[in-house]
Amino acid sequence: MHIGIIGAGNLGTGLAKRLLAKGHDVVLSYSRDLPKLDRTARALGARAGTVAVAVSSAEVIVLAMPYTASADALKEVGESLHDKIIWDCTNPLKPDLSGLLIGTNTSAGEENAALVPNANVVKAIPPFAELLHSVTMDVGGGPPGVFLCGDDATSCRIVANLVKDIGAEPIIVGKLVFSRYVEPANMLLVALAYANGLGPRVALSLRRGSSAAVSTEALAV
Ligand SMILES: NC(=O)c1ccc[n+]([C@@H]2O[C@H](COP(=O)([O-])OP(=O)(O)OC[C@H]3O[C@@H](n4cnc5c(N)ncnc54)[C@H](OP(=O)(O)O)[C@@H]3O)[C@@H](O)[C@H]2O)c1
């Protein structure tokens, strides 16, 4: 697929590396240091461009910048993203990682969706970048789980396949409003990894009994 990534930091480059390895075409964008962006993209085998270039031919656009930069990143392209799929990876973390800037009565997923009213936003927070950049993604003997939600079922399935391509296990939970719970769940993981000292080789997963294995599409909608 043609994938435009907005943000070329720890997460954006980790996703780019794994998506390129699966044969996807990747354009990296949105850095305050354009020569560095160019070097980073070239080293990975991706292309570098402006946000407008990254989104123009993309079938899936990945939000991999800080949540607080969303409005700036999307300001030139927000209204133009008709029917495009947006894979929103942002978690609205406080800068010191001590908690979330917003949550439970709204979410970064919903606030970002309001910036791109014509697009199909899918919230799916990937595993830690340290895992994406390491040889194996497996944690405790299996792939990390990624909870995923969005209002358009086709877009959710497409992002779920990309989540598999990066080596993680997608768990589709329902409509975009579930971002209100997906984001705090990932905040818990951040706290365990960094405040509680477990480190980044930790991940979420869902364990369910056989009677709960009724659907791989959605646990609740
Ligand atoms: N890192 C992880 O393990 C991880 C995992 C899951 C989700 N996430 C989410 O992914 C997003 C990106 O995280 P990250 O760790 O990749 O961050 P990061 O390493 O700091 O990268 C942020 C990217 O956004 C760009 N950017 C452009 N304008 C910016 C601005 N005004 N302020 C800050 N950055 C700006 C940065 O460019 P320059 O710095 O080159 O200018 C860089 O390419 C966050 O929303 C985070 O919650 C991260």
Coordinates of C-alpha atoms and ligand atoms in Angstrom, one line a residue:
M1 CA 0.0 0.0 0.0
H2 CA 1.0 3.6 -0.3
I3 CA 1.5 5.0 3.2
G4 CA 2.2 8.5 4.3
I5 CA 3.6 8.9 7.8
I6 CA 3.3 12.2 9.6
G7 CA 6.1 12.2 12.1
A8 CA 9.6 10.7 11.6
G9 CA 10.7 10.2 15.2
N10 CA 10.9 7.0 17.3
L11 CA 7.5 5.7 16.3
G12 CA 7.3 7.0 12.7
T13 CA 10.7 5.4 11.8
G14 CA 9.9 2.2 13.6
L15 CA 6.7 1.8 11.7
A16 CA 8.4 2.8 8.4
K17 CA 11.0 0.1 8.9
R18 CA 8.5 -2.7 9.4
L19 CA 6.1 -1.5 6.7
L20 CA 8.9 -1.2 4.2
A21 CA 10.0 -4.7 5.0
K22 CA 6.5 -5.9 4.1
G23 CA 6.7 -4.2 0.7
H24 CA 4.7 -1.1 1.4
D25 CA 5.6 2.2 -0.2
V26 CA 6.4 4.8 2.6
V27 CA 6.7 8.6 2.6
L28 CA 8.0 10.1 5.8
S29 CA 7.1 13.7 6.6
Y30 CA 6.8 16.4 9.3
S31 CA 10.1 17.3 10.9
R32 CA 11.5 20.6 12.0
D33 CA 14.8 19.5 10.5
L34 CA 14.4 18.8 6.8
P35 CA 17.9 17.6 6.1
K36 CA 17.6 15.1 9.0
L37 CA 14.2 14.0 7.6
D38 CA 15.8 13.4 4.2
R39 CA 18.7 11.5 5.7
T40 CA 16.4 9.4 7.9
A41 CA 14.1 8.5 5.0
R42 CA 17.0 7.6 2.7
A43 CA 18.6 5.4 5.3
L44 CA 15.4 3.4 5.7
G45 CA 14.7 3.2 2.0
A46 CA 11.6 5.5 2.3
R47 CA 10.9 8.8 0.6
A48 CA 10.8 12.2 2.4
G49 CA 8.3 14.9 1.7
T50 CA 6.1 17.6 3.1
V51 CA 2.9 16.6 4.8
A52 CA 1.0 17.5 1.6
V53 CA 3.2 15.2 -0.4
A54 CA 3.0 12.4 2.1
V55 CA -0.8 12.5 2.1
S56 CA -1.4 13.2 -1.6
S57 CA -0.9 9.6 -3.0
A58 CA -1.3 7.8 0.3
E59 CA -4.0 5.2 0.8
V60 CA -3.3 5.2 4.6
I61 CA -2.0 8.2 6.5
V62 CA -0.3 7.5 9.8
L63 CA -0.4 10.1 12.6
A64 CA 3.0 9.5 14.4
M65 CA 3.6 13.0 15.9
P66 CA 2.8 14.3 19.4
Y67 CA -0.9 14.7 20.0
T68 CA -0.2 18.4 20.8
A69 CA 1.2 18.9 17.2
S70 CA -1.9 17.4 15.5
A71 CA -3.6 20.6 14.6
D72 CA -0.4 22.1 13.2
A73 CA 0.5 18.9 11.3
L74 CA -2.9 18.6 9.7
K75 CA -3.7 22.3 9.1
E76 CA -2.9 22.3 5.4
V77 CA -4.5 19.0 4.6
G78 CA -7.3 18.4 7.1
E79 CA -10.2 19.4 4.9
S80 CA -8.9 17.6 1.8
L81 CA -8.7 14.0 3.1
H82 CA -11.9 12.7 1.5
D83 CA -12.4 9.1 2.4
K84 CA -8.7 8.6 3.3
I85 CA -7.8 6.2 6.0
I86 CA -6.0 7.8 9.0
W87 CA -4.2 5.4 11.3
D88 CA -4.0 7.5 14.5
C89 CA -1.1 6.3 16.7
T90 CA -1.1 9.3 19.0
N91 CA -1.6 9.1 22.8
P92 CA -2.3 12.5 24.4
L93 CA 0.5 12.0 27.0
K94 CA 1.6 14.8 29.3
P95 CA 5.2 15.8 28.4
D96 CA 6.6 14.2 31.6
L97 CA 4.6 11.0 30.8
S98 CA 2.8 11.3 34.2
G99 CA -0.7 11.1 32.7
L100 CA -3.0 12.1 29.9
L101 CA -3.8 15.6 28.8
I102 CA -7.4 14.6 27.9
G103 CA -9.4 11.5 28.4
T104 CA -12.5 9.4 29.2
N105 CA -15.0 12.1 28.1
T106 CA -13.2 12.6 24.8
S107 CA -10.0 11.3 23.3
A108 CA -7.1 12.1 21.0
G109 CA -8.8 9.8 18.4
E110 CA -12.0 11.8 18.4
E111 CA -10.3 15.2 18.6
N112 CA -8.0 14.3 15.7
A113 CA -11.1 13.0 13.7
A114 CA -12.6 16.5 14.2
L115 CA -9.5 17.9 12.4
V116 CA -10.1 15.6 9.4
P117 CA -13.8 15.6 9.1
N118 CA -13.9 13.8 5.7
A119 CA -11.5 11.0 6.6
N120 CA -11.9 7.6 8.3
V121 CA -9.9 7.6 11.5
V122 CA -8.8 4.4 13.1
K123 CA -7.2 4.6 16.5
A124 CA -4.5 1.9 17.0
I125 CA -1.6 2.7 19.3
P126 CA 1.3 0.5 18.2
P127 CA 3.7 -1.2 20.6
F128 CA 6.6 0.7 22.0
A129 CA 9.1 2.0 19.3
E130 CA 11.9 0.0 21.0
L131 CA 10.0 -3.1 20.0
L132 CA 9.4 -1.9 16.5
H133 CA 13.2 -1.2 16.1
S134 CA 14.3 -4.5 17.6
V135 CA 14.8 -7.8 15.9
T136 CA 11.7 -9.5 17.3
M137 CA 8.4 -7.9 18.4
D138 CA 7.4 -10.9 20.5
V139 CA 6.9 -10.2 24.2
G140 CA 6.5 -13.1 26.6
G141 CA 6.3 -15.6 23.7
G142 CA 3.7 -13.9 21.5
P143 CA 3.0 -10.7 19.5
P144 CA 2.0 -7.5 21.3
G145 CA -1.7 -6.8 21.1
V146 CA -3.0 -3.6 19.6
F147 CA -6.5 -2.4 20.5
L148 CA -8.1 -0.8 17.4
C149 CA -11.3 1.2 16.9
G150 CA -12.9 3.3 14.3
D151 CA -16.3 4.1 12.7
D152 CA -15.6 2.6 9.3
A153 CA -15.3 -1.2 9.3
T154 CA -13.4 -1.4 6.0
S155 CA -10.8 1.1 7.3
C156 CA -10.5 -0.9 10.6
R157 CA -9.8 -4.1 8.6
I158 CA -7.2 -2.3 6.5
V159 CA -5.4 -0.9 9.5
A160 CA -5.7 -4.3 11.3
N161 CA -3.8 -5.8 8.4
L162 CA -1.1 -3.2 8.7
V163 CA -0.9 -3.9 12.4
K164 CA -0.3 -7.6 11.5
D165 CA 2.4 -6.5 9.0
I166 CA 4.3 -4.7 11.8
G167 CA 4.3 -8.0 13.8
A168 CA 1.5 -7.2 16.3
E169 CA -1.9 -8.7 16.9
P170 CA -4.9 -6.4 16.1
I171 CA -7.9 -6.5 18.5
I172 CA -10.8 -4.6 17.0
V173 CA -12.9 -3.2 19.8
G174 CA -15.6 -1.1 18.1
K175 CA -16.3 2.5 17.2
L176 CA -13.9 5.4 17.5
V177 CA -15.4 6.4 20.8
F178 CA -13.6 3.5 22.3
S179 CA -10.4 5.6 22.0
R180 CA -11.5 7.0 25.4
Y181 CA -10.5 3.6 26.9
V182 CA -7.8 2.5 24.4
E183 CA -5.7 5.6 25.2
P184 CA -5.7 5.2 29.0
A185 CA -4.9 1.5 28.6
N186 CA -1.8 2.5 26.8
M187 CA -1.1 5.1 29.4
L188 CA -1.1 2.3 31.9
L189 CA 1.5 0.6 29.8
V190 CA 3.7 3.7 29.7
A191 CA 3.5 4.0 33.5
L192 CA 4.5 0.3 33.9
A193 CA 7.3 0.7 31.5
Y194 CA 8.8 4.0 32.6
A195 CA 7.5 5.0 36.1
N196 CA 7.4 1.4 37.5
G197 CA 10.7 0.5 35.7
L198 CA 9.6 -2.5 33.7
G199 CA 11.1 -1.0 30.5
P200 CA 9.7 -1.0 27.0
R201 CA 9.6 -4.7 26.4
V202 CA 6.1 -4.9 27.7
A203 CA 2.8 -5.0 25.8
L204 CA -0.9 -5.3 26.1
S205 CA -2.8 -8.5 25.1
L206 CA -6.3 -9.8 25.5
R207 CA -6.9 -13.3 27.0
R208 CA -10.3 -14.7 26.4
G209 CA -12.0 -18.1 27.2
S210 CA -13.3 -20.2 24.3
S211 CA -16.9 -19.0 24.9
A212 CA -15.7 -15.4 24.3
A213 CA -14.1 -16.3 20.9
V214 CA -17.2 -15.4 19.0
S215 CA -15.8 -12.7 16.7
T216 CA -12.5 -11.5 15.5
E217 CA -14.2 -8.4 14.0
A218 CA -15.4 -6.6 17.1
L219 CA -15.8 -7.3 20.7
A220 CA -18.4 -4.5 21.0
V221 CA -19.8 -1.9 18.6
Ligands
LIG1 N1 7.6 6.1 20.9 C1 6.7 5.2 21.2 O1 7.1 4.1 21.7 C2 5.2 5.3 20.8 C3 4.4 4.2 20.9 C4 3.1 4.3 20.6 C5 2.5 5.6 20.3 N2 3.4 6.7 20.3 C6 2.8 8.0 19.9 O2 3.4 8.4 18.7 C7 3.6 9.8 18.6 C8 5.1 10.1 18.3 O3 5.9 9.6 19.3 P1 7.5 9.5 19.1 O4 8.0 8.8 20.3 O5 7.8 9.0 17.8 O6 7.9 11.1 19.2 P2 9.2 11.7 18.6 O7 10.3 10.7 18.6 O8 9.4 12.9 19.5 O9 8.8 12.1 17.1 C9 7.9 13.2 16.9 C10 8.0 13.5 15.4 O10 7.1 14.7 15.2 C11 7.9 15.7 14.6 N3 7.4 17.1 15.0 C12 7.1 18.0 14.1 N4 6.8 19.2 14.8 C13 6.8 18.9 16.1 C14 6.6 19.6 17.3 N5 6.1 20.9 17.2 N6 6.8 19.0 18.5 C15 7.2 17.8 18.5 N7 7.5 17.0 17.4 C16 7.3 17.6 16.2 C17 9.3 15.5 15.1 O11 10.2 16.1 14.2 P3 11.6 16.7 14.6 O12 11.8 16.3 16.1 O13 12.5 15.9 13.7 O14 11.5 18.1 14.4 C18 9.3 13.9 14.9 O15 9.5 13.6 13.6 C19 3.1 10.3 20.0 O16 1.8 10.8 19.8 C20 3.1 9.1 20.9 O17 2.2 9.2 21.9 C21 4.7 6.6 20.5

